[in-house]
PDB file of C-alpha atoms in Angstrom:
ATOM      1  CA  MET A   1    -139.471  35.186 -28.092  1.00 52.00           C
ATOM      2  CA  ARG A   2    -135.518  35.078 -27.560  1.00 54.00           C
ATOM      3  CA  LEU A   3    -136.168  37.091 -24.163  1.00 52.00           C
ATOM      4  CA  ARG A   4    -138.715  34.501 -23.187  1.00 59.00           C
ATOM      5  CA  ARG A   5    -136.169  31.636 -24.286  1.00 61.00           C
ATOM      6  CA  HIS A   6    -133.384  33.041 -21.923  1.00 62.00           C
ATOM      7  CA  ALA A   7    -135.751  34.259 -19.379  1.00 71.00           C
ATOM      8  CA  TRP A   8    -136.483  30.440 -18.547  1.00 74.00           C
ATOM      9  CA  PRO A   9    -133.256  29.296 -17.247  1.00 77.00           C
ATOM     10  CA  LEU A  10    -132.730  32.598 -15.444  1.00 82.00           C
ATOM     11  CA  VAL A  11    -136.161  32.027 -13.445  1.00 83.00           C
ATOM     12  CA  ALA A  12    -135.257  28.103 -12.786  1.00 84.00           C
ATOM     13  CA  LEU A  13    -131.678  29.155 -11.619  1.00 86.00           C
ATOM     14  CA  ALA A  14    -132.932  31.673  -9.350  1.00 89.00           C
ATOM     15  CA  LEU A  15    -135.827  29.163  -7.713  1.00 90.00           C
ATOM     16  CA  ALA A  16    -133.102  26.290  -7.661  1.00 92.00           C
ATOM     17  CA  VAL A  17    -130.708  28.819  -5.308  1.00 92.00           C
ATOM     18  CA  ALA A  18    -133.641  30.077  -3.213  1.00 93.00           C
ATOM     19  CA  TYR A  19    -134.887  26.375  -2.833  1.00 91.00           C
ATOM     20  CA  PRO A  20    -132.677  25.642   0.234  1.00 92.00           C
ATOM     21  CA  LEU A  21    -133.974  28.759   2.072  1.00 90.00           C
ATOM     22  CA  ALA A  22    -137.270  28.107   1.870  1.00 91.00           C
ATOM     23  CA  ALA A  23    -137.116  24.446   2.811  1.00 89.00           C
ATOM     24  CA  ARG A  24    -135.203  25.199   5.767  1.00 87.00           C
ATOM     25  CA  ALA A  25    -137.852  28.359   6.643  1.00 86.00           C
ATOM     26  CA  LEU A  26    -140.628  25.942   6.391  1.00 86.00           C
ATOM     27  CA  GLY A  27    -138.887  23.136   8.352  1.00 84.00           C
ATOM     28  CA  GLN A  28    -138.358  20.429   5.434  1.00 85.00           C
ATOM     29  CA  GLU A  29    -134.520  20.399   5.204  1.00 84.00           C
ATOM     30  CA  PHE A  30    -135.065  16.816   4.225  1.00 85.00           C
ATOM     31  CA  TYR A  31    -136.056  17.781   0.633  1.00 91.00           C
ATOM     32  CA  VAL A  32    -132.808  19.706   0.083  1.00 94.00           C
ATOM     33  CA  GLY A  33    -131.039  16.054  -0.018  1.00 93.00           C
ATOM     34  CA  PHE A  34    -134.157  14.904  -2.039  1.00 94.00           C
ATOM     35  CA  ALA A  35    -133.250  17.994  -4.509  1.00 95.00           C
ATOM     36  CA  SER A  36    -129.700  17.187  -4.527  1.00 96.00           C
ATOM     37  CA  ARG A  37    -130.778  13.604  -5.646  1.00 96.00           C
ATOM     38  CA  VAL A  38    -133.002  14.936  -8.440  1.00 96.00           C
ATOM     39  CA  LEU A  39    -130.051  17.332  -9.795  1.00 97.00           C
ATOM     40  CA  ILE A  40    -127.511  14.219  -9.615  1.00 98.00           C
ATOM     41  CA  MET A  41    -130.237  12.066 -11.492  1.00 97.00           C
ATOM     42  CA  ALA A  42    -130.872  14.796 -14.148  1.00 97.00           C
ATOM     43  CA  LEU A  43    -127.199  14.737 -14.835  1.00 97.00           C
ATOM     44  CA  PHE A  44    -127.466  11.077 -15.332  1.00 98.00           C
ATOM     45  CA  ALA A  45    -130.226  11.292 -17.571  1.00 97.00           C
ATOM     46  CA  SER A  46    -128.720  14.449 -19.478  1.00 96.00           C
ATOM     47  CA  SER A  47    -125.755  12.421 -20.024  1.00 97.00           C
ATOM     48  CA  LEU A  48    -127.775   9.537 -21.766  1.00 97.00           C
ATOM     49  CA  ASN A  49    -130.176  12.270 -23.757  1.00 96.00           C
ATOM     50  CA  LEU A  50    -126.637  13.210 -25.348  1.00 95.00           C
ATOM     51  CA  LEU A  51    -126.553   9.839 -26.978  1.00 95.00           C
ATOM     52  CA  VAL A  52    -130.327   9.089 -27.613  1.00 94.00           C
ATOM     53  CA  GLY A  53    -131.661  12.226 -28.086  1.00 91.00           C
ATOM     54  CA  MET A  54    -128.793  14.201 -30.109  1.00 90.00           C
ATOM     55  CA  GLY A  55    -126.923  10.879 -31.651  1.00 91.00           C
ATOM     56  CA  GLY A  56    -129.683   8.512 -32.038  1.00 92.00           C
ATOM     57  CA  MET A  57    -127.692   5.946 -30.163  1.00 94.00           C
ATOM     58  CA  VAL A  58    -130.359   4.042 -27.705  1.00 94.00           C
ATOM     59  CA  SER A  59    -128.174   2.451 -24.965  1.00 93.00           C
ATOM     60  CA  LEU A  60    -129.186  -0.087 -22.182  1.00 94.00           C
ATOM     61  CA  GLY A  61    -125.444  -0.113 -20.808  1.00 94.00           C
ATOM     62  CA  HIS A  62    -125.039   3.633 -19.631  1.00 96.00           C
ATOM     63  CA  ALA A  63    -125.475   2.688 -16.004  1.00 96.00           C
ATOM     64  CA  ALA A  64    -121.883   0.905 -16.306  1.00 96.00           C
ATOM     65  CA  PHE A  65    -120.250   4.399 -16.614  1.00 97.00           C
ATOM     66  CA  TYR A  66    -122.520   5.809 -13.652  1.00 97.00           C
ATOM     67  CA  GLY A  67    -121.589   3.138 -11.411  1.00 96.00           C
ATOM     68  CA  ALA A  68    -117.617   3.229 -12.393  1.00 96.00           C
ATOM     69  CA  GLY A  69    -117.626   7.049 -11.429  1.00 96.00           C
ATOM     70  CA  ALA A  70    -119.405   6.132  -8.082  1.00 96.00           C
ATOM     71  CA  TYR A  71    -116.746   3.239  -7.782  1.00 96.00           C
ATOM     72  CA  VAL A  72    -113.870   5.503  -8.392  1.00 95.00           C
ATOM     73  CA  VAL A  73    -114.682   7.604  -5.578  1.00 94.00           C
ATOM     74  CA  GLY A  74    -115.472   4.877  -3.151  1.00 92.00           C
ATOM     75  CA  ILE A  75    -112.499   2.925  -3.900  1.00 92.00           C
ATOM     76  CA  ALA A  76    -110.392   6.320  -3.662  1.00 91.00           C
ATOM     77  CA  ALA A  77    -111.830   6.534  -0.161  1.00 88.00           C
ATOM     78  CA  THR A  78    -110.396   3.410   0.656  1.00 86.00           C
ATOM     79  CA  GLU A  79    -107.139   2.897  -1.052  1.00 85.00           C
ATOM     80  CA  TRP A  80    -105.592   6.403  -1.229  1.00 84.00           C
ATOM     81  CA  PRO A  81    -103.765   8.087   1.556  1.00 79.00           C
ATOM     82  CA  ALA A  82    -105.933   9.234   4.257  1.00 70.00           C
ATOM     83  CA  GLY A  83    -106.979  12.706   3.270  1.00 69.00           C
ATOM     84  CA  LEU A  84    -106.188  12.658  -0.317  1.00 75.00           C
ATOM     85  CA  GLY A  85    -109.030  10.302  -1.219  1.00 66.00           C
ATOM     86  CA  ALA A  86    -111.587  12.305   0.303  1.00 74.00           C
ATOM     87  CA  GLN A  87    -110.541  15.401  -1.927  1.00 87.00           C
ATOM     88  CA  ALA A  88    -113.110  16.049  -4.474  1.00 89.00           C
ATOM     89  CA  LEU A  89    -110.769  17.912  -6.660  1.00 90.00           C
ATOM     90  CA  ALA A  90    -108.954  14.667  -7.283  1.00 91.00           C
ATOM     91  CA  ALA A  91    -111.390  11.911  -7.320  1.00 92.00           C
ATOM     92  CA  TRP A  92    -114.141  13.646  -9.169  1.00 96.00           C
ATOM     93  CA  PRO A  93    -112.156  14.192 -12.239  1.00 95.00           C
ATOM     94  CA  LEU A  94    -110.672  10.877 -12.228  1.00 96.00           C
ATOM     95  CA  ALA A  95    -114.369   9.446 -11.941  1.00 96.00           C
ATOM     96  CA  MET A  96    -114.698  11.339 -15.189  1.00 97.00           C
ATOM     97  CA  ALA A  97    -111.451  10.358 -16.547  1.00 97.00           C
ATOM     98  CA  VAL A  98    -112.128   6.609 -15.960  1.00 97.00           C
ATOM     99  CA  SER A  99    -115.775   6.514 -17.086  1.00 97.00           C
ATOM    100  CA  GLY A 100    -114.952   8.246 -20.266  1.00 97.00           C
ATOM    101  CA  ALA A 101    -112.092   6.017 -20.959  1.00 97.00           C
ATOM    102  CA  LEU A 102    -114.378   2.965 -20.090  1.00 97.00           C
ATOM    103  CA  ALA A 103    -117.062   4.552 -22.530  1.00 97.00           C
ATOM    104  CA  LEU A 104    -114.472   5.202 -25.218  1.00 97.00           C
ATOM    105  CA  ALA A 105    -113.498   1.553 -25.172  1.00 97.00           C
ATOM    106  CA  ILE A 106    -117.145   0.132 -25.133  1.00 97.00           C
ATOM    107  CA  GLY A 107    -118.218   2.733 -27.587  1.00 96.00           C
ATOM    108  CA  ALA A 108    -115.130   1.700 -30.111  1.00 96.00           C
ATOM    109  CA  VAL A 109    -116.889  -2.076 -30.088  1.00 96.00           C
ATOM    110  CA  CYS A 110    -120.390  -1.295 -29.911  1.00 95.00           C
ATOM    111  CA  LEU A 111    -120.641   1.386 -32.774  1.00 95.00           C
ATOM    112  CA  ARG A 112    -119.777  -0.940 -35.174  1.00 93.00           C
ATOM    113  CA  THR A 113    -123.166  -2.061 -35.077  1.00 93.00           C
ATOM    114  CA  ARG A 114    -126.709  -0.530 -35.410  1.00 89.00           C
ATOM    115  CA  GLY A 115    -130.339  -0.675 -34.176  1.00 89.00           C
ATOM    116  CA  VAL A 116    -131.472  -3.362 -32.211  1.00 92.00           C
ATOM    117  CA  TYR A 117    -127.670  -5.392 -32.048  1.00 94.00           C
ATOM    118  CA  PHE A 118    -126.307  -1.516 -30.655  1.00 95.00           C
ATOM    119  CA  ILE A 119    -128.997  -1.902 -27.601  1.00 94.00           C
ATOM    120  CA  MET A 120    -128.133  -5.422 -26.843  1.00 95.00           C
ATOM    121  CA  ILE A 121    -124.307  -5.206 -27.432  1.00 96.00           C
ATOM    122  CA  THR A 122    -124.408  -2.132 -24.753  1.00 95.00           C
ATOM    123  CA  LEU A 123    -126.309  -4.179 -22.306  1.00 95.00           C
ATOM    124  CA  ALA A 124    -124.074  -7.154 -22.567  1.00 95.00           C
ATOM    125  CA  PHE A 125    -121.107  -5.061 -21.684  1.00 95.00           C
ATOM    126  CA  ALA A 126    -122.972  -3.196 -18.805  1.00 94.00           C
ATOM    127  CA  GLN A 127    -124.197  -6.580 -17.559  1.00 95.00           C
ATOM    128  CA  MET A 128    -120.525  -8.068 -17.550  1.00 95.00           C
ATOM    129  CA  ILE A 129    -119.159  -5.329 -15.665  1.00 95.00           C
ATOM    130  CA  TYR A 130    -121.997  -5.334 -13.238  1.00 95.00           C
ATOM    131  CA  TYR A 131    -120.921  -9.095 -12.211  1.00 94.00           C
ATOM    132  CA  VAL A 132    -117.438  -7.972 -12.206  1.00 94.00           C
ATOM    133  CA  PHE A 133    -117.943  -5.580  -9.281  1.00 94.00           C
ATOM    134  CA  VAL A 134    -120.362  -8.392  -7.552  1.00 94.00           C
ATOM    135  CA  SER A 135    -117.428 -10.415  -7.398  1.00 92.00           C
ATOM    136  CA  LEU A 136    -114.982  -7.939  -6.206  1.00 90.00           C
ATOM    137  CA  LYS A 137    -115.334  -9.015  -2.376  1.00 89.00           C
ATOM    138  CA  ALA A 138    -112.505  -6.653  -1.594  1.00 87.00           C
ATOM    139  CA  TYR A 139    -114.796  -3.767  -2.041  1.00 89.00           C
ATOM    140  CA  GLY A 140    -118.007  -5.216  -0.617  1.00 88.00           C
ATOM    141  CA  GLY A 141    -119.084  -7.595  -3.725  1.00 89.00           C
ATOM    142  CA  ASP A 142    -122.969  -7.603  -4.044  1.00 90.00           C
ATOM    143  CA  ASP A 143    -123.118  -6.033  -0.440  1.00 90.00           C
ATOM    144  CA  GLY A 144    -121.415  -2.621  -1.801  1.00 90.00           C
ATOM    145  CA  LEU A 145    -119.101  -0.249  -0.278  1.00 92.00           C
ATOM    146  CA  SER A 146    -119.878   2.373   2.246  1.00 91.00           C
ATOM    147  CA  LEU A 147    -117.975   5.803   2.547  1.00 90.00           C
ATOM    148  CA  ALA A 148    -117.316   7.392   5.425  1.00 85.00           C
ATOM    149  CA  LYS A 149    -117.635  10.659   4.808  1.00 87.00           C
ATOM    150  CA  ARG A 150    -118.140  12.694   1.557  1.00 90.00           C
ATOM    151  CA  SER A 151    -115.662  14.171  -0.497  1.00 90.00           C
ATOM    152  CA  THR A 152    -114.057  17.454   0.641  1.00 88.00           C
ATOM    153  CA  LEU A 153    -113.745  20.738  -1.090  1.00 89.00           C
ATOM    154  CA  PRO A 154    -111.510  23.721   0.320  1.00 86.00           C
ATOM    155  CA  GLY A 155    -113.569  26.115   1.648  1.00 84.00           C
ATOM    156  CA  LEU A 156    -116.886  24.036   2.034  1.00 86.00           C
ATOM    157  CA  ASP A 157    -118.347  21.568   4.135  1.00 86.00           C
ATOM    158  CA  LEU A 158    -120.084  19.321   2.042  1.00 90.00           C
ATOM    159  CA  GLY A 159    -121.285  16.957   5.140  1.00 89.00           C
ATOM    160  CA  SER A 160    -123.797  19.765   4.982  1.00 91.00           C
ATOM    161  CA  ASP A 161    -126.533  18.940   2.764  1.00 92.00           C
ATOM    162  CA  THR A 162    -127.453  22.380   1.760  1.00 94.00           C
ATOM    163  CA  ALA A 163    -123.579  23.161   0.857  1.00 94.00           C
ATOM    164  CA  PHE A 164    -123.443  19.674  -0.959  1.00 95.00           C
ATOM    165  CA  TYR A 165    -126.851  20.773  -2.913  1.00 96.00           C
ATOM    166  CA  TYR A 166    -125.233  24.175  -4.113  1.00 96.00           C
ATOM    167  CA  THR A 167    -122.211  21.991  -5.340  1.00 96.00           C
ATOM    168  CA  VAL A 168    -124.271  19.907  -7.179  1.00 97.00           C
ATOM    169  CA  LEU A 169    -126.188  22.460  -8.630  1.00 96.00           C
ATOM    170  CA  VAL A 170    -123.214  24.407  -9.881  1.00 96.00           C
ATOM    171  CA  ILE A 171    -121.792  21.289 -11.454  1.00 97.00           C
ATOM    172  CA  PHE A 172    -125.268  20.641 -13.005  1.00 97.00           C
ATOM    173  CA  ALA A 173    -125.567  24.016 -14.444  1.00 95.00           C
ATOM    174  CA  ALA A 174    -122.100  23.983 -15.839  1.00 96.00           C
ATOM    175  CA  ALA A 175    -122.632  20.931 -17.626  1.00 96.00           C
ATOM    176  CA  LEU A 176    -125.892  22.058 -19.100  1.00 94.00           C
ATOM    177  CA  VAL A 177    -124.079  25.059 -20.320  1.00 94.00           C
ATOM    178  CA  ALA A 178    -121.575  22.661 -21.828  1.00 96.00           C
ATOM    179  CA  LEU A 179    -123.900  20.598 -23.387  1.00 95.00           C
ATOM    180  CA  ALA A 180    -126.058  23.242 -24.879  1.00 93.00           C
ATOM    181  CA  ARG A 181    -122.834  24.831 -26.365  1.00 94.00           C
ATOM    182  CA  LEU A 182    -122.142  21.211 -27.813  1.00 94.00           C
ATOM    183  CA  GLY A 183    -125.756  21.317 -29.188  1.00 90.00           C
ATOM    184  CA  GLY A 184    -124.965  24.396 -31.187  1.00 90.00           C
ATOM    185  CA  SER A 185    -121.746  23.735 -32.477  1.00 93.00           C
ATOM    186  CA  ARG A 186    -120.499  22.194 -35.832  1.00 93.00           C
ATOM    187  CA  PHE A 187    -120.017  19.049 -33.951  1.00 94.00           C
ATOM    188  CA  GLY A 188    -123.897  19.023 -32.471  1.00 93.00           C
ATOM    189  CA  ALA A 189    -125.225  19.963 -35.928  1.00 93.00           C
ATOM    190  CA  ALA A 190    -123.179  16.836 -37.282  1.00 94.00           C
ATOM    191  CA  LEU A 191    -124.491  14.496 -34.824  1.00 94.00           C
ATOM    192  CA  GLY A 192    -128.002  15.462 -35.508  1.00 93.00           C
ATOM    193  CA  GLY A 193    -127.144  14.945 -39.166  1.00 94.00           C
ATOM    194  CA  ILE A 194    -126.000  11.528 -38.336  1.00 93.00           C
ATOM    195  CA  ARG A 195    -128.988  10.688 -36.351  1.00 93.00           C
ATOM    196  CA  ASP A 196    -131.456  11.699 -38.921  1.00 92.00           C
ATOM    197  CA  ASN A 197    -129.497  10.086 -41.886  1.00 91.00           C
ATOM    198  CA  GLU A 198    -126.328   8.595 -41.134  1.00 91.00           C
ATOM    199  CA  ALA A 199    -125.962   7.142 -44.735  1.00 90.00           C
ATOM    200  CA  ARG A 200    -126.244  10.793 -46.196  1.00 93.00           C
ATOM    201  CA  MET A 201    -123.686  12.060 -43.718  1.00 93.00           C
ATOM    202  CA  GLU A 202    -121.464   9.500 -44.909  1.00 91.00           C
ATOM    203  CA  SER A 203    -121.751  10.049 -48.502  1.00 91.00           C
ATOM    204  CA  LEU A 204    -120.970  13.706 -47.532  1.00 89.00           C
ATOM    205  CA  GLY A 205    -117.529  13.010 -46.075  1.00 90.00           C
ATOM    206  CA  PHE A 206    -118.226  12.915 -42.452  1.00 92.00           C
ATOM    207  CA  PRO A 207    -116.517  10.455 -40.083  1.00 93.00           C
ATOM    208  CA  THR A 208    -119.689   9.455 -38.463  1.00 94.00           C
ATOM    209  CA  TYR A 209    -118.084   6.779 -36.392  1.00 95.00           C
ATOM    210  CA  ARG A 210    -115.638   9.296 -34.816  1.00 95.00           C
ATOM    211  CA  PHE A 211    -118.319  11.740 -34.177  1.00 96.00           C
ATOM    212  CA  LYS A 212    -120.701   8.993 -32.612  1.00 96.00           C
ATOM    213  CA  LEU A 213    -117.547   7.657 -30.484  1.00 97.00           C
ATOM    214  CA  ALA A 214    -116.565  11.217 -29.200  1.00 96.00           C
ATOM    215  CA  ALA A 215    -120.188  11.542 -28.173  1.00 96.00           C
ATOM    216  CA  PHE A 216    -120.161   8.229 -26.576  1.00 97.00           C
ATOM    217  CA  ALA A 217    -117.318   8.938 -24.710  1.00 97.00           C
ATOM    218  CA  ILE A 218    -118.742  12.510 -23.625  1.00 97.00           C
ATOM    219  CA  GLY A 219    -121.917  11.063 -22.356  1.00 97.00           C
ATOM    220  CA  GLY A 220    -120.148   8.286 -20.609  1.00 97.00           C
ATOM    221  CA  ALA A 221    -117.699  11.142 -18.768  1.00 97.00           C
ATOM    222  CA  LEU A 222    -120.774  13.085 -17.782  1.00 97.00           C
ATOM    223  CA  ALA A 223    -122.229   9.788 -16.018  1.00 97.00           C
ATOM    224  CA  GLY A 224    -119.221   8.941 -14.220  1.00 97.00           C
ATOM    225  CA  LEU A 225    -119.443  12.386 -12.599  1.00 97.00           C
ATOM    226  CA  ALA A 226    -123.144  11.717 -11.779  1.00 97.00           C
ATOM    227  CA  GLY A 227    -122.303   8.441 -10.386  1.00 97.00           C
ATOM    228  CA  ALA A 228    -119.419  10.192  -8.189  1.00 96.00           C
ATOM    229  CA  LEU A 229    -121.947  12.876  -6.864  1.00 97.00           C
ATOM    230  CA  MET A 230    -124.487  10.171  -6.218  1.00 97.00           C
ATOM    231  CA  ALA A 231    -121.776   7.897  -4.303  1.00 96.00           C
ATOM    232  CA  ASN A 232    -121.223  11.358  -1.905  1.00 95.00           C
ATOM    233  CA  GLN A 233    -124.974  11.745  -1.672  1.00 95.00           C
ATOM    234  CA  ASN A 234    -125.814   8.368  -0.359  1.00 93.00           C
ATOM    235  CA  ALA A 235    -122.452   7.819   1.095  1.00 92.00           C
ATOM    236  CA  PHE A 236    -122.504   4.403  -0.569  1.00 94.00           C
ATOM    237  CA  VAL A 237    -121.763   2.696  -3.667  1.00 95.00           C
ATOM    238  CA  SER A 238    -123.406  -0.933  -5.029  1.00 94.00           C
ATOM    239  CA  PRO A 239    -122.947  -2.779  -7.993  1.00 94.00           C
ATOM    240  CA  ASN A 240    -126.563  -2.154  -8.677  1.00 93.00           C
ATOM    241  CA  MET A 241    -125.669   1.267  -9.642  1.00 95.00           C
ATOM    242  CA  MET A 242    -124.341  -0.513 -13.113  1.00 94.00           C
ATOM    243  CA  HIS A 243    -127.285  -2.593 -13.454  1.00 93.00           C
ATOM    244  CA  TRP A 244    -129.153  -2.290 -16.620  1.00 92.00           C
ATOM    245  CA  GLU A 245    -132.233  -1.577 -14.850  1.00 92.00           C
ATOM    246  CA  GLN A 246    -130.374   1.991 -13.640  1.00 94.00           C
ATOM    247  CA  SER A 247    -130.146   2.578 -17.571  1.00 95.00           C
ATOM    248  CA  GLY A 248    -133.979   1.978 -18.148  1.00 93.00           C
ATOM    249  CA  VAL A 249    -134.749   4.356 -15.272  1.00 94.00           C
ATOM    250  CA  ALA A 250    -132.509   7.115 -17.004  1.00 95.00           C
ATOM    251  CA  LEU A 251    -134.039   6.145 -20.440  1.00 94.00           C
ATOM    252  CA  VAL A 252    -137.621   6.470 -18.756  1.00 93.00           C
ATOM    253  CA  MET A 253    -136.367  10.216 -17.608  1.00 94.00           C
ATOM    254  CA  VAL A 254    -135.304  11.003 -20.887  1.00 94.00           C
ATOM    255  CA  ILE A 255    -138.376  10.083 -22.751  1.00 91.00           C
ATOM    256  CA  LEU A 256    -140.731  11.811 -19.963  1.00 91.00           C
ATOM    257  CA  GLY A 257    -138.517  15.064 -20.141  1.00 91.00           C
ATOM    258  CA  GLY A 258    -137.771  15.144 -23.999  1.00 90.00           C
ATOM    259  CA  LEU A 259    -135.601  13.364 -26.306  1.00 90.00           C
ATOM    260  CA  GLY A 260    -132.849  15.697 -27.760  1.00 89.00           C
ATOM    261  CA  ARG A 261    -134.005  18.649 -25.483  1.00 90.00           C
ATOM    262  CA  LEU A 262    -131.610  20.226 -23.139  1.00 89.00           C
ATOM    263  CA  TRP A 263    -133.727  20.506 -20.161  1.00 89.00           C
ATOM    264  CA  GLY A 264    -135.399  17.025 -20.893  1.00 90.00           C
ATOM    265  CA  GLY A 265    -132.808  15.305 -18.445  1.00 93.00           C
ATOM    266  CA  PHE A 266    -133.910  17.731 -15.608  1.00 94.00           C
ATOM    267  CA  ALA A 267    -137.643  17.491 -16.278  1.00 92.00           C
ATOM    268  CA  GLY A 268    -137.751  13.576 -16.710  1.00 93.00           C
ATOM    269  CA  ALA A 269    -135.668  13.148 -13.672  1.00 94.00           C
ATOM    270  CA  ALA A 270    -137.912  15.490 -11.400  1.00 93.00           C
ATOM    271  CA  LEU A 271    -141.102  14.057 -12.343  1.00 91.00           C
ATOM    272  CA  TYR A 272    -140.134  10.406 -12.049  1.00 92.00           C
ATOM    273  CA  LEU A 273    -138.434  10.893  -8.575  1.00 93.00           C
ATOM    274  CA  ALA A 274    -141.383  13.241  -7.524  1.00 91.00           C
ATOM    275  CA  LEU A 275    -143.865  10.442  -8.495  1.00 88.00           C
ATOM    276  CA  GLU A 276    -141.679   7.658  -6.562  1.00 88.00           C
ATOM    277  CA  GLU A 277    -141.617   9.881  -3.563  1.00 87.00           C
ATOM    278  CA  LEU A 278    -145.183  10.974  -3.293  1.00 85.00           C
ATOM    279  CA  LEU A 279    -146.702   7.454  -4.496  1.00 82.00           C
ATOM    280  CA  SER A 280    -144.320   5.044  -2.977  1.00 78.00           C
ATOM    281  CA  GLY A 281    -145.972   6.142   0.473  1.00 75.00           C
ATOM    282  CA  PHE A 282    -149.231   4.776  -0.584  1.00 78.00           C
ATOM    283  CA  THR A 283    -148.528   1.929  -2.540  1.00 74.00           C
ATOM    284  CA  GLY A 284    -145.454  -0.124  -3.741  1.00 73.00           C
ATOM    285  CA  HIS A 285    -146.883  -0.537  -7.201  1.00 78.00           C
ATOM    286  CA  TRP A 286    -146.237   3.018  -7.938  1.00 78.00           C
ATOM    287  CA  GLN A 287    -144.910   2.230 -11.098  1.00 81.00           C
ATOM    288  CA  ILE A 288    -148.578   1.375 -12.289  1.00 86.00           C
ATOM    289  CA  VAL A 289    -149.136   5.035 -12.108  1.00 82.00           C
ATOM    290  CA  LEU A 290    -145.793   5.857 -13.565  1.00 81.00           C
ATOM    291  CA  GLY A 291    -146.519   3.695 -16.707  1.00 84.00           C
ATOM    292  CA  ALA A 292    -149.790   5.585 -17.056  1.00 86.00           C
ATOM    293  CA  VAL A 293    -148.097   9.160 -16.767  1.00 83.00           C
ATOM    294  CA  LEU A 294    -145.454   7.760 -19.615  1.00 83.00           C
ATOM    295  CA  LEU A 295    -148.445   6.731 -21.773  1.00 86.00           C
ATOM    296  CA  LEU A 296    -150.224  10.227 -21.285  1.00 86.00           C
ATOM    297  CA  VAL A 297    -146.541  11.900 -22.223  1.00 83.00           C
ATOM    298  CA  VAL A 298    -146.077   9.829 -25.612  1.00 79.00           C
ATOM    299  CA  PHE A 299    -149.557  10.196 -26.645  1.00 82.00           C
ATOM    300  CA  PHE A 300    -150.309  13.786 -26.027  1.00 81.00           C
ATOM    301  CA  ALA A 301    -146.635  15.238 -25.428  1.00 79.00           C
ATOM    302  CA  PRO A 302    -144.580  13.440 -27.920  1.00 77.00           C
ATOM    303  CA  ARG A 303    -141.876  16.166 -27.386  1.00 80.00           C
ATOM    304  CA  GLY A 304    -141.648  15.551 -23.671  1.00 82.00           C
ATOM    305  CA  ILE A 305    -142.226  17.742 -20.696  1.00 84.00           C
ATOM    306  CA  ALA A 306    -139.490  20.185 -21.684  1.00 76.00           C
ATOM    307  CA  GLY A 307    -141.080  20.518 -24.949  1.00 70.00           C
ATOM    308  CA  LEU A 308    -143.944  22.184 -23.321  1.00 72.00           C
ATOM    309  CA  PHE A 309    -141.659  25.069 -22.808  1.00 65.00           C
ATOM    310  CA  PRO A 310    -140.257  27.246 -25.442  1.00 55.00           C
ATOM    311  CA  GLY A 311    -136.449  26.926 -26.498  1.00 51.00           C
ATOM    312  CA  LYS A 312    -134.465  24.905 -28.863  1.00 47.00           C
ATOM    313  CA  PRO A 313    -133.712  21.406 -28.685  1.00 44.00           C
TER     314      PRO A 313
END
C-alpha cells in the first residue's frame, strides 16, 4: 500500500513532464497553455483547501489574495525601473509577501468570528478590496491592466508556453510537497484537531486563534503566488480576479477534488476546466452539466475525486 501511495505522485509527475512533448507531437500546442492554466488554478484551489479542508475555515474572500498577487506583478511591470519589474525573482516573492500580509491583516479580524459570520465577513472584505481596485484608474480600473510581456527568469524564456509550463509545474510540485509536509507536521495535526473540535483543543491549551491565523496567512500567500502566475499566463490583470465569484469557483474545485485531500485542488481544477473547455463549445449553459457532476460527486464520492485514489488526506 505504501509503494502504491508513493507511485501515484511519480506517475503523475512523469506524465506532466511528458505532456508538452506529446502535445507538440500531436500538433496541439494550444493545450500546453491550457495545462499551465490548470496547474495555476490547482495551486489557487490547493491554497483554499488548506483553509477549508485542513482548517475548517470556509472563506468566500480568498480571491482577494489571488487578485492581489496578480496586481503586484502588474504594478511592478508598470512602476518599477525597466527590467526590474519583469524579474520573476523579485515580483513573485513580493506577490506572496503582499498577499500573505493582506491575509494576515484580514484574518486577524475575520477569525474572531465563526460559522456563517466568518463566511460573510471574508466575503465583505474581498468585495471592498475588489471595489478599491475598480476605482484605481491609474491601473486600468474596471478595464484591467495589460502586461507587455511575461516576467523573466535567468536562463529561461518564459515567453515560450513550454518553458512557462515547466516553470509552473515546478512551482506547483514544490507547493504540494510543502503542503504535504505541513499536513504531516504537528501544526497540521493541531489544525485538524481545531477543525474537528475547536473547543476541546482550546481546553487542551492550544492557541487555536494563532494556528488558524497562521494557516490563513499561508493560504493567502500561496493564492498570491497563483495570482502572479495567472497574470503572466494571461498577460493581463483585472479586478474580476478579486471578485467573490472567483472564490466560489475555487471552492467548487475543492469540493469536486476532495476537501482536505492533498491532490484535491489539482483534481478539482482539472475536472472543472476540462468541463468548461469541452462543453462551452457546445453550449453557453455548460454550468448546468457542472452542477450535475457536482451532485454526483457529493452523493457518490463524498471524499471527492482525489478520495478515489490511495493516499492520506
